[in-house]
PDB file of C-alpha atoms and ligand atoms in Angstrom:
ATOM      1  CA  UNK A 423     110.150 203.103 139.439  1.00  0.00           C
ATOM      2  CA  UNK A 424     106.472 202.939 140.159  1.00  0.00           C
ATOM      3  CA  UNK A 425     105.743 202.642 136.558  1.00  0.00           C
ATOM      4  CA  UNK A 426     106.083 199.208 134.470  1.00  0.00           C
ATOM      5  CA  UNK A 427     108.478 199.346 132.527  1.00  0.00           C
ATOM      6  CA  UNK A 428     108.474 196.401 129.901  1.00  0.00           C
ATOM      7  CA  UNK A 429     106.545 197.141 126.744  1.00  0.00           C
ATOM      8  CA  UNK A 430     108.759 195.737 124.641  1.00  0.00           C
ATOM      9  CA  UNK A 431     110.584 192.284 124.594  1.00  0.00           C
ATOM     10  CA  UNK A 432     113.478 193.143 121.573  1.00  0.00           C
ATOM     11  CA  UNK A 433     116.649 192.101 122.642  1.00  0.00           C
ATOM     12  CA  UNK A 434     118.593 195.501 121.835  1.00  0.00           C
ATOM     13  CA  UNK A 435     115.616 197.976 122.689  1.00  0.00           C
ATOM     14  CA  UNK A 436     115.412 199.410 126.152  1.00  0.00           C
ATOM     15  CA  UNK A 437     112.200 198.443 128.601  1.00  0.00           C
ATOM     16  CA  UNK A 438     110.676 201.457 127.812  1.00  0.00           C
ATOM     17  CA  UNK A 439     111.527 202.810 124.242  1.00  0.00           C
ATOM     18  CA  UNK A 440     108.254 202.413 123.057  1.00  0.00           C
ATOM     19  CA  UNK A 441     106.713 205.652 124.886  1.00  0.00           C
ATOM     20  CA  UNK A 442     104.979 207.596 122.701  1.00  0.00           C
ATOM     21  CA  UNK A 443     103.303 210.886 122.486  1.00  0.00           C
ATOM     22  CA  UNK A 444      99.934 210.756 124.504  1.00  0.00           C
ATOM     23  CA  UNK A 445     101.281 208.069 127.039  1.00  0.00           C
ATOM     24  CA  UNK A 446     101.410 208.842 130.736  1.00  0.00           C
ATOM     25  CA  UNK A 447     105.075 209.485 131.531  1.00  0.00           C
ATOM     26  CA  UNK A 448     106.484 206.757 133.717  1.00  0.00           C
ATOM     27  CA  UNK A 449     106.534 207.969 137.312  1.00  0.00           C
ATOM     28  CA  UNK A 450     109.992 207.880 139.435  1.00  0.00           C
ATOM     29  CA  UNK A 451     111.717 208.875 142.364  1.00  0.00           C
ATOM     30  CA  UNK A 452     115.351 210.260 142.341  1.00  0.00           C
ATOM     31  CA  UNK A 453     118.168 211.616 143.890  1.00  0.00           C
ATOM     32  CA  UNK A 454     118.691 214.958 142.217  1.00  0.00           C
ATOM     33  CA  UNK A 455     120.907 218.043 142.812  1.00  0.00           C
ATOM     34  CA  UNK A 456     118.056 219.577 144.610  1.00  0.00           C
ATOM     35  CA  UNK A 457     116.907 216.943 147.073  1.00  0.00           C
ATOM     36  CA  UNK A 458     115.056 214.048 146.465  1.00  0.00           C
ATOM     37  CA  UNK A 459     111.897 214.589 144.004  1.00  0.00           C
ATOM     38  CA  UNK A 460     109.145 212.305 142.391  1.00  0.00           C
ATOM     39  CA  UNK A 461     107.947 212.860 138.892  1.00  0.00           C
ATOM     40  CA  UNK A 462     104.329 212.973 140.112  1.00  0.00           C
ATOM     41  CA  UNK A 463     105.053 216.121 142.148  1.00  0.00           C
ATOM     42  CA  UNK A 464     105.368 218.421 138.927  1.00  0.00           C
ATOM     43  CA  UNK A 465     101.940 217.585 137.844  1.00  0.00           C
ATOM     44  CA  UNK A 466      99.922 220.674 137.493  1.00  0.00           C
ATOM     45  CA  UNK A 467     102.678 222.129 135.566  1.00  0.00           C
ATOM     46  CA  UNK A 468     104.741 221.440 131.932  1.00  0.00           C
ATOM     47  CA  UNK A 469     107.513 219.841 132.393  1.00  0.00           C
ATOM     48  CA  UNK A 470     110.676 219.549 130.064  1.00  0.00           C
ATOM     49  CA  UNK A 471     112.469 216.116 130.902  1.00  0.00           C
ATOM     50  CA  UNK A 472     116.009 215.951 129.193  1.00  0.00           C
ATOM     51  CA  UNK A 473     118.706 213.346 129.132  1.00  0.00           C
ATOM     52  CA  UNK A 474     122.324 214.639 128.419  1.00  0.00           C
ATOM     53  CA  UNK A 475     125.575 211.757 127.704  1.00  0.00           C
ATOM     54  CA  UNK A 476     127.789 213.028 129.921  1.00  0.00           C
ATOM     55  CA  UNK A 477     128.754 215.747 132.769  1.00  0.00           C
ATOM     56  CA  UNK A 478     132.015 217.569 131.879  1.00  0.00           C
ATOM     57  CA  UNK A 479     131.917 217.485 128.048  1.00  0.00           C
ATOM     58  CA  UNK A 480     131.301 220.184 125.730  1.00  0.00           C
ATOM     59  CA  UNK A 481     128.433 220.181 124.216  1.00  0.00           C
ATOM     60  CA  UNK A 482     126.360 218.935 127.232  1.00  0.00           C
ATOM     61  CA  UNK A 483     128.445 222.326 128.846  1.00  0.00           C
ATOM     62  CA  UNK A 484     126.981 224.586 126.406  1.00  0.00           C
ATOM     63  CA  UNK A 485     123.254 223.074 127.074  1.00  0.00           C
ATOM     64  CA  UNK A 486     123.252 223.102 130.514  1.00  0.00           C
ATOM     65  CA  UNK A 487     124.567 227.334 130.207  1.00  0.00           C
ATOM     66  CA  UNK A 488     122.222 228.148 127.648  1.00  0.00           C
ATOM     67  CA  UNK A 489     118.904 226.291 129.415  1.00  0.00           C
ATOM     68  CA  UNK A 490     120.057 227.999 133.027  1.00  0.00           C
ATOM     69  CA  UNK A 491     120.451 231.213 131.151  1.00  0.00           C
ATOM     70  CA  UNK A 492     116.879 230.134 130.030  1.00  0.00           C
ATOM     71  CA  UNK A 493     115.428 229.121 132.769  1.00  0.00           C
ATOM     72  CA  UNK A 494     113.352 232.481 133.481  1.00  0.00           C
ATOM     73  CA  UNK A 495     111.582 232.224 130.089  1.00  0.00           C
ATOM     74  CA  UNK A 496     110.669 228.635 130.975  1.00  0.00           C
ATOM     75  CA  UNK A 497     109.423 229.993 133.884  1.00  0.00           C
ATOM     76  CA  UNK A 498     107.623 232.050 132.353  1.00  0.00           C
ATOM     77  CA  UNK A 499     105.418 229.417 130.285  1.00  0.00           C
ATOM     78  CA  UNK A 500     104.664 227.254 134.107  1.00  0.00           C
ATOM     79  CA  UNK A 501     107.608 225.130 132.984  1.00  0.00           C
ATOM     80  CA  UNK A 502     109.969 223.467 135.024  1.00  0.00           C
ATOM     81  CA  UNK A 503     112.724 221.546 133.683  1.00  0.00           C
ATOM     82  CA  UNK A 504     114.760 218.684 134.940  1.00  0.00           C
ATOM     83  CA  UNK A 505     117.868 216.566 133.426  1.00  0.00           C
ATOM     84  CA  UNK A 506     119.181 213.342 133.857  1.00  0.00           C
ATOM     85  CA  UNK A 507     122.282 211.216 133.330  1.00  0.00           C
ATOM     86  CA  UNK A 508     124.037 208.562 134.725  1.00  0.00           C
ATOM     87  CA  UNK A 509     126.664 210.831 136.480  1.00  0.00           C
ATOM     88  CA  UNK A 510     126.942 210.673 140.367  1.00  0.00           C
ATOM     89  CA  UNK A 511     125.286 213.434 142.429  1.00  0.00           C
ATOM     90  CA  UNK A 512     128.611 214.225 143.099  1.00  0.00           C
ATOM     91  CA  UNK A 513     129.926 214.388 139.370  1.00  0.00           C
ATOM     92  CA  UNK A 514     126.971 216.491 139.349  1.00  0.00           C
ATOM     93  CA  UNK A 515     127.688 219.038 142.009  1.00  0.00           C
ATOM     94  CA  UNK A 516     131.529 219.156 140.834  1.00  0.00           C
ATOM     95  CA  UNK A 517     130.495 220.128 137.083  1.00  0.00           C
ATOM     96  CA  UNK A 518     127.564 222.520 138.137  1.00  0.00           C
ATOM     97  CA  UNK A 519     130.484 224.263 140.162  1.00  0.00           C
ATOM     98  CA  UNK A 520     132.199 224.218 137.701  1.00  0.00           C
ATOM     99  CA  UNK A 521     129.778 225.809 134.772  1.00  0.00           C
ATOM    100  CA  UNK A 522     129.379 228.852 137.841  1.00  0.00           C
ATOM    101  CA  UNK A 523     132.686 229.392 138.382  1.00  0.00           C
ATOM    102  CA  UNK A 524     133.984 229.159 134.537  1.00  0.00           C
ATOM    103  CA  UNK A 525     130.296 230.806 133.105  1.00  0.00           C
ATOM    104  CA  UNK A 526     128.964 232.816 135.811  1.00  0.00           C
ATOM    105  CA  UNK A 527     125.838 230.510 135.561  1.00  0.00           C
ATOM    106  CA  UNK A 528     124.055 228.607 138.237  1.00  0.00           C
ATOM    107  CA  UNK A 529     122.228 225.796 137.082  1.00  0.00           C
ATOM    108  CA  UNK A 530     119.051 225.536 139.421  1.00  0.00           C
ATOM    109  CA  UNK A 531     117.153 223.044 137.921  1.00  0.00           C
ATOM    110  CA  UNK A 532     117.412 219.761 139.485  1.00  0.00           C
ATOM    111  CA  UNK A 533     119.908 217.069 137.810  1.00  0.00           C
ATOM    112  CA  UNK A 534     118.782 213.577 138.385  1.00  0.00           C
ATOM    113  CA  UNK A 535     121.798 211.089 138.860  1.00  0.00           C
ATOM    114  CA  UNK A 536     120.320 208.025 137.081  1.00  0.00           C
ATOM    115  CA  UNK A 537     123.790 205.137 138.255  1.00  0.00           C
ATOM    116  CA  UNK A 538     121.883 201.972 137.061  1.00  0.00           C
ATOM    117  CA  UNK A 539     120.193 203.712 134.536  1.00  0.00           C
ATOM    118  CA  UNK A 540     116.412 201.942 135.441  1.00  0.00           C
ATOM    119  CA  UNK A 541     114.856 205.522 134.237  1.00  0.00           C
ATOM    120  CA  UNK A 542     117.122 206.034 131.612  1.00  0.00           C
ATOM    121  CA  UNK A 543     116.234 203.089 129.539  1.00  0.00           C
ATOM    122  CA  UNK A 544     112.320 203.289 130.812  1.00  0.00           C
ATOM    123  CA  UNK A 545     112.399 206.429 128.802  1.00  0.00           C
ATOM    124  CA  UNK A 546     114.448 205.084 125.805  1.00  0.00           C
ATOM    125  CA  UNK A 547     116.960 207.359 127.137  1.00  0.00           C
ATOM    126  CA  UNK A 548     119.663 205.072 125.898  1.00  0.00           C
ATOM    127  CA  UNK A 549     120.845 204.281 122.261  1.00  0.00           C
ATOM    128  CA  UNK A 550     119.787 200.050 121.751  1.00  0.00           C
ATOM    129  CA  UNK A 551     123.385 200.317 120.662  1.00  0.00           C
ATOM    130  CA  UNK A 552     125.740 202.178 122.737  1.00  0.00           C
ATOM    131  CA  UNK A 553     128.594 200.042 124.046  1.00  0.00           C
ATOM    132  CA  UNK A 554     128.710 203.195 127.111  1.00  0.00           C
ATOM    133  CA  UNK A 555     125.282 202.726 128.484  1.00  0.00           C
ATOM    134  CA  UNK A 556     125.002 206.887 127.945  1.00  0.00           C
ATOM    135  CA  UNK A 557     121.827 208.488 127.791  1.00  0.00           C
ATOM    136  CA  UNK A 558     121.482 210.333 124.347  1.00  0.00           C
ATOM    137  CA  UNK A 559     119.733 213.557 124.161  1.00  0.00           C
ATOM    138  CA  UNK A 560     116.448 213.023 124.381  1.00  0.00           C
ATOM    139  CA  UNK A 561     114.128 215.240 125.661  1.00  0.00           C
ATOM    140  CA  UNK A 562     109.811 214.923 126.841  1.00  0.00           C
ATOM    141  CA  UNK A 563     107.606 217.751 127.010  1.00  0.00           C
ATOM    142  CA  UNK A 564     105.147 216.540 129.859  1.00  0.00           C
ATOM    143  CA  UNK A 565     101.969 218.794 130.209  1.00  0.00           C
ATOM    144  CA  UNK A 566     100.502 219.482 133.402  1.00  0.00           C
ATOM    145  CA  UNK A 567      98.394 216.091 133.565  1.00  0.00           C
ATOM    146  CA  UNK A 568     101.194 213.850 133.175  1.00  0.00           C
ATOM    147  CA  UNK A 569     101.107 212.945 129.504  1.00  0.00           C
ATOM    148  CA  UNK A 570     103.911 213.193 127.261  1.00  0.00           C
ATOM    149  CA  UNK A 571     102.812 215.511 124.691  1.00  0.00           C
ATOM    150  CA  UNK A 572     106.560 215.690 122.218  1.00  0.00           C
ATOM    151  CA  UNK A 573     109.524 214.033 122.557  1.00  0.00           C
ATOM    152  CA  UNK A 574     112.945 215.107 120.213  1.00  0.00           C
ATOM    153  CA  UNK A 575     115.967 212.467 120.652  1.00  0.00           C
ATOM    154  CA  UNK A 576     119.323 213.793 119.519  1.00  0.00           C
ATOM    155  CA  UNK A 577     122.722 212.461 119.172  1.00  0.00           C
ATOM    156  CA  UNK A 578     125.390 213.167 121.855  1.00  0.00           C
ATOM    157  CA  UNK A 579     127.298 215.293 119.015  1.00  0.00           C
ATOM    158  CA  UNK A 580     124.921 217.624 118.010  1.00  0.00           C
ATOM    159  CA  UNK A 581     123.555 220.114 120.915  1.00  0.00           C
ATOM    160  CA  UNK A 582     119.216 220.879 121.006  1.00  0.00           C
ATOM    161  CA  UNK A 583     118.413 224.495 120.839  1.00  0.00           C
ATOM    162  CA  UNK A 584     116.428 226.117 123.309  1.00  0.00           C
ATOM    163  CA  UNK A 585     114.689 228.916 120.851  1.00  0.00           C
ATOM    164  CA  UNK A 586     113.169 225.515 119.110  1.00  0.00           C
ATOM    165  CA  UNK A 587     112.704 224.154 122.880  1.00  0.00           C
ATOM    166  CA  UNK A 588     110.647 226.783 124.007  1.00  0.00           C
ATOM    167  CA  UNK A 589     109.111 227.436 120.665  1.00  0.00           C
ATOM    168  CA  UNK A 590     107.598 223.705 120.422  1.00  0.00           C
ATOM    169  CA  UNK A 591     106.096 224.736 124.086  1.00  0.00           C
ATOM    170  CA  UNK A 592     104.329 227.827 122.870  1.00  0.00           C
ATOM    171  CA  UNK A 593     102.947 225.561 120.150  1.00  0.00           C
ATOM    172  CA  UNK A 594     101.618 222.997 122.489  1.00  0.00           C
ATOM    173  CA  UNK A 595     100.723 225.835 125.243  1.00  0.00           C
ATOM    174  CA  UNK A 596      98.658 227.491 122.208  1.00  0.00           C
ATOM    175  CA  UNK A 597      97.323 224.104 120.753  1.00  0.00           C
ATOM    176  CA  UNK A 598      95.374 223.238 124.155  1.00  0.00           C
ATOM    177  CA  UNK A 599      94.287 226.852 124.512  1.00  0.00           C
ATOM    178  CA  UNK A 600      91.948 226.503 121.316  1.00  0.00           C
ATOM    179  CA  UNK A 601      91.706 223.691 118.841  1.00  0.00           C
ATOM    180  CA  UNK A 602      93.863 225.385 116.568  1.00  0.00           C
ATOM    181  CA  UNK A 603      97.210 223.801 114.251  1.00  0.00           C
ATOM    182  CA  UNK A 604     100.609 225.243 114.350  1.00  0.00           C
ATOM    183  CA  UNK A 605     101.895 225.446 111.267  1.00  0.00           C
ATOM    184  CA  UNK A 606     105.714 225.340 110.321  1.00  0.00           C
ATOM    185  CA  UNK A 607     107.805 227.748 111.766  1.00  0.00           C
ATOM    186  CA  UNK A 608     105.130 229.099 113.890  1.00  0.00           C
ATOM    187  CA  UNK A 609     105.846 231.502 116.879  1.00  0.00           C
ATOM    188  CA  UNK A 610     103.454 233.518 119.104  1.00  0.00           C
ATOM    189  CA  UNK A 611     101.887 236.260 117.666  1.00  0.00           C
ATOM    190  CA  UNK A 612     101.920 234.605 114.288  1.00  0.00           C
ATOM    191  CA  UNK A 613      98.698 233.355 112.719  1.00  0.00           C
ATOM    192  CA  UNK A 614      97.673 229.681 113.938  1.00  0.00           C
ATOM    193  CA  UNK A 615      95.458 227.478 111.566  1.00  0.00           C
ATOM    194  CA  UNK A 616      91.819 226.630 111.976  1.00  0.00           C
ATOM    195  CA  UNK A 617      91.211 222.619 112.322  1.00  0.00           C
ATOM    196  CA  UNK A 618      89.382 221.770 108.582  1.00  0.00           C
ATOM    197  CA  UNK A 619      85.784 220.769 108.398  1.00  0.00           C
ATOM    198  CA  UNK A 620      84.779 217.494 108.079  1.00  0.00           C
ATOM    199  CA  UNK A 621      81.723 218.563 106.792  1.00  0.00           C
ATOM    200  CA  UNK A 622      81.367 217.878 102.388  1.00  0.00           C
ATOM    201  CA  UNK A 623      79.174 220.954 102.791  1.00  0.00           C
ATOM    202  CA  UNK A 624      81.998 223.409 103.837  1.00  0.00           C
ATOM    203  CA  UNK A 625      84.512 222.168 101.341  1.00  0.00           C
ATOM    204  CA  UNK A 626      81.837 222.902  98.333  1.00  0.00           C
ATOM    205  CA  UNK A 627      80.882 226.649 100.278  1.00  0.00           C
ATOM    206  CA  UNK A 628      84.793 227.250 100.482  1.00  0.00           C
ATOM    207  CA  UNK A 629      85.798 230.458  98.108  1.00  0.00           C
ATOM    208  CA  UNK A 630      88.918 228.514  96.383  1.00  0.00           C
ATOM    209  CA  UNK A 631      89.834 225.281  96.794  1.00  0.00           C
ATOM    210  CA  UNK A 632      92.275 224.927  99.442  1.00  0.00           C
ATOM    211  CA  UNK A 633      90.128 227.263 101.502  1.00  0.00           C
ATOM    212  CA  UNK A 634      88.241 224.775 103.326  1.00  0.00           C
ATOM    213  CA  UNK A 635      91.771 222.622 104.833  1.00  0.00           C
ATOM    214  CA  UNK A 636      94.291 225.761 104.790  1.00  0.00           C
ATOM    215  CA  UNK A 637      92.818 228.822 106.606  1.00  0.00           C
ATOM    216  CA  UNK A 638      94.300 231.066 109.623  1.00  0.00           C
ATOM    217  CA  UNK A 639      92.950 231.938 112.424  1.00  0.00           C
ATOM    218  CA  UNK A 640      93.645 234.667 115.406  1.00  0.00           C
ATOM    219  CA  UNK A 641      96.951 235.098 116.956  1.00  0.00           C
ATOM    220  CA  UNK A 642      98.312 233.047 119.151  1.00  0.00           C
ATOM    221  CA  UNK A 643      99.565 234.832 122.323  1.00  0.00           C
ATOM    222  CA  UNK A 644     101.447 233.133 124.484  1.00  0.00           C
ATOM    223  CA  UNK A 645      99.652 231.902 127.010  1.00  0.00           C
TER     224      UNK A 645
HETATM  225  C1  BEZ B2004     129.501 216.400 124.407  1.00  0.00           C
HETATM  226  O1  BEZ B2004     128.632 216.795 125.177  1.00  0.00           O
HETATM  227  O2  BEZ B2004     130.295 217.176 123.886  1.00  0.00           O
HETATM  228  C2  BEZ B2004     129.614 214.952 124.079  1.00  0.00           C
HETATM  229  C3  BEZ B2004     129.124 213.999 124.961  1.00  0.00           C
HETATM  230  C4  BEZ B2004     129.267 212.661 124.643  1.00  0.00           C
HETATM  231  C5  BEZ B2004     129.858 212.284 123.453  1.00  0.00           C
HETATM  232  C6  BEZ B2004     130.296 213.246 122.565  1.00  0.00           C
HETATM  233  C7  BEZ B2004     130.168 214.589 122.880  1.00  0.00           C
END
């Protein structure tokens, strides 16, 4: 780890938990299942960071096939994504075989194996209070400078969906583009809101009264 890792002192919390959105993501180097890779190499590009509990069980199964099966539209948006655990390489390679054999799927993004769990827990990766020292699901949506720009943490019995996953990328993708809002529910093509004045003289010009805060602008194409 290159980056330090002890913002917090609590006794329960991990080194790291206390990233938060608009922090430079800690830099690392790993072992992954394609090669050895540093964090700092995917500036220049988004980058979705995900922690899963464990290889060979179910609902981590039924990510990893539907985010390979995704991978093109990721792709798609200059996104690379990248997972983490604290499987072996080789517990790695074994259940990756296995997903292609069992789901015709090849998962090609890389797979960090994360043993003593140092990036794990500089991420907050792990629950203060998990006995098995898993990694949760968390996952970090990294832009292309480095800085984390969303984070989502969920438990290890409920899977994340990857319409929401690449719909909270659009948003951010279309947020930098202009200085626009996306509202709730948004997705591209939809209307995007227009930042509210701060000026007193725009709210008393405004033709009703939430006019001034609540107004849509454009569409936002994907970018
Ligand atoms: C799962 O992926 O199914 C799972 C992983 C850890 C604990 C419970 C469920």
């Amino acid at each position: 780890m290159t980056h330090n890792a002890s913002k917090d002192s609590g006794e329960h919390i991990a080194p790291g938990a206390g990233l938060r959105i608009g922090d430079i993501a800690p830099d690392f180097s790993a072992r992954s299942t394609t090669g050895d890779m540093r964090l700092s190499d995917y500036r220049g590009r988004w980058l979705v960071l995900f922690s899963h509990p464990a290889d060979f069980t179910p609902v981590c199964t039924t990510e990893f096939v539907a985010l390979a099966k995704a991978a093109d539209q990721f792709a798609q948006r200059e996104c690379d994504l990248m997972a983490l655990s604290v499987d072996s390489l080789f517990s790695h390679f074994a259940w990756l075989r296995m997903i292609r054999d069992r789901f015709d799927v090849e998962v090609r993004f890389p797979i960090i194996e994360d043993p003593t769990l140092v990036i794990g827990r500089a991420y907050g990766m792990v629950a203060p209070d998990d006995n098995d020292s898993a990694t949760v699901r968390t996952t970090f949506f990294i832009d292309p400078h480095g800085v984390i720009r969303a984070m989502t943490c969920y438990p290890a019995n409920v899977g994340r969906s990857t319409s929401e996953m690449l719909r909270t990328l659009d948003a951010l993708q279309a947020v930098d583009k202009d200085p626009v809002l996306a509202p709730a529910n948004w997705e591209p093509g939809q209307k995007l809101l227009r930042q509210p004045s701060a000026k007193l003289d725009d709210v008393f010009a405004a033709k009703d009264h939430t006019d001034w805060f609540l107004q849509g602008v454009g569409r936002g194409k994907r970018t």
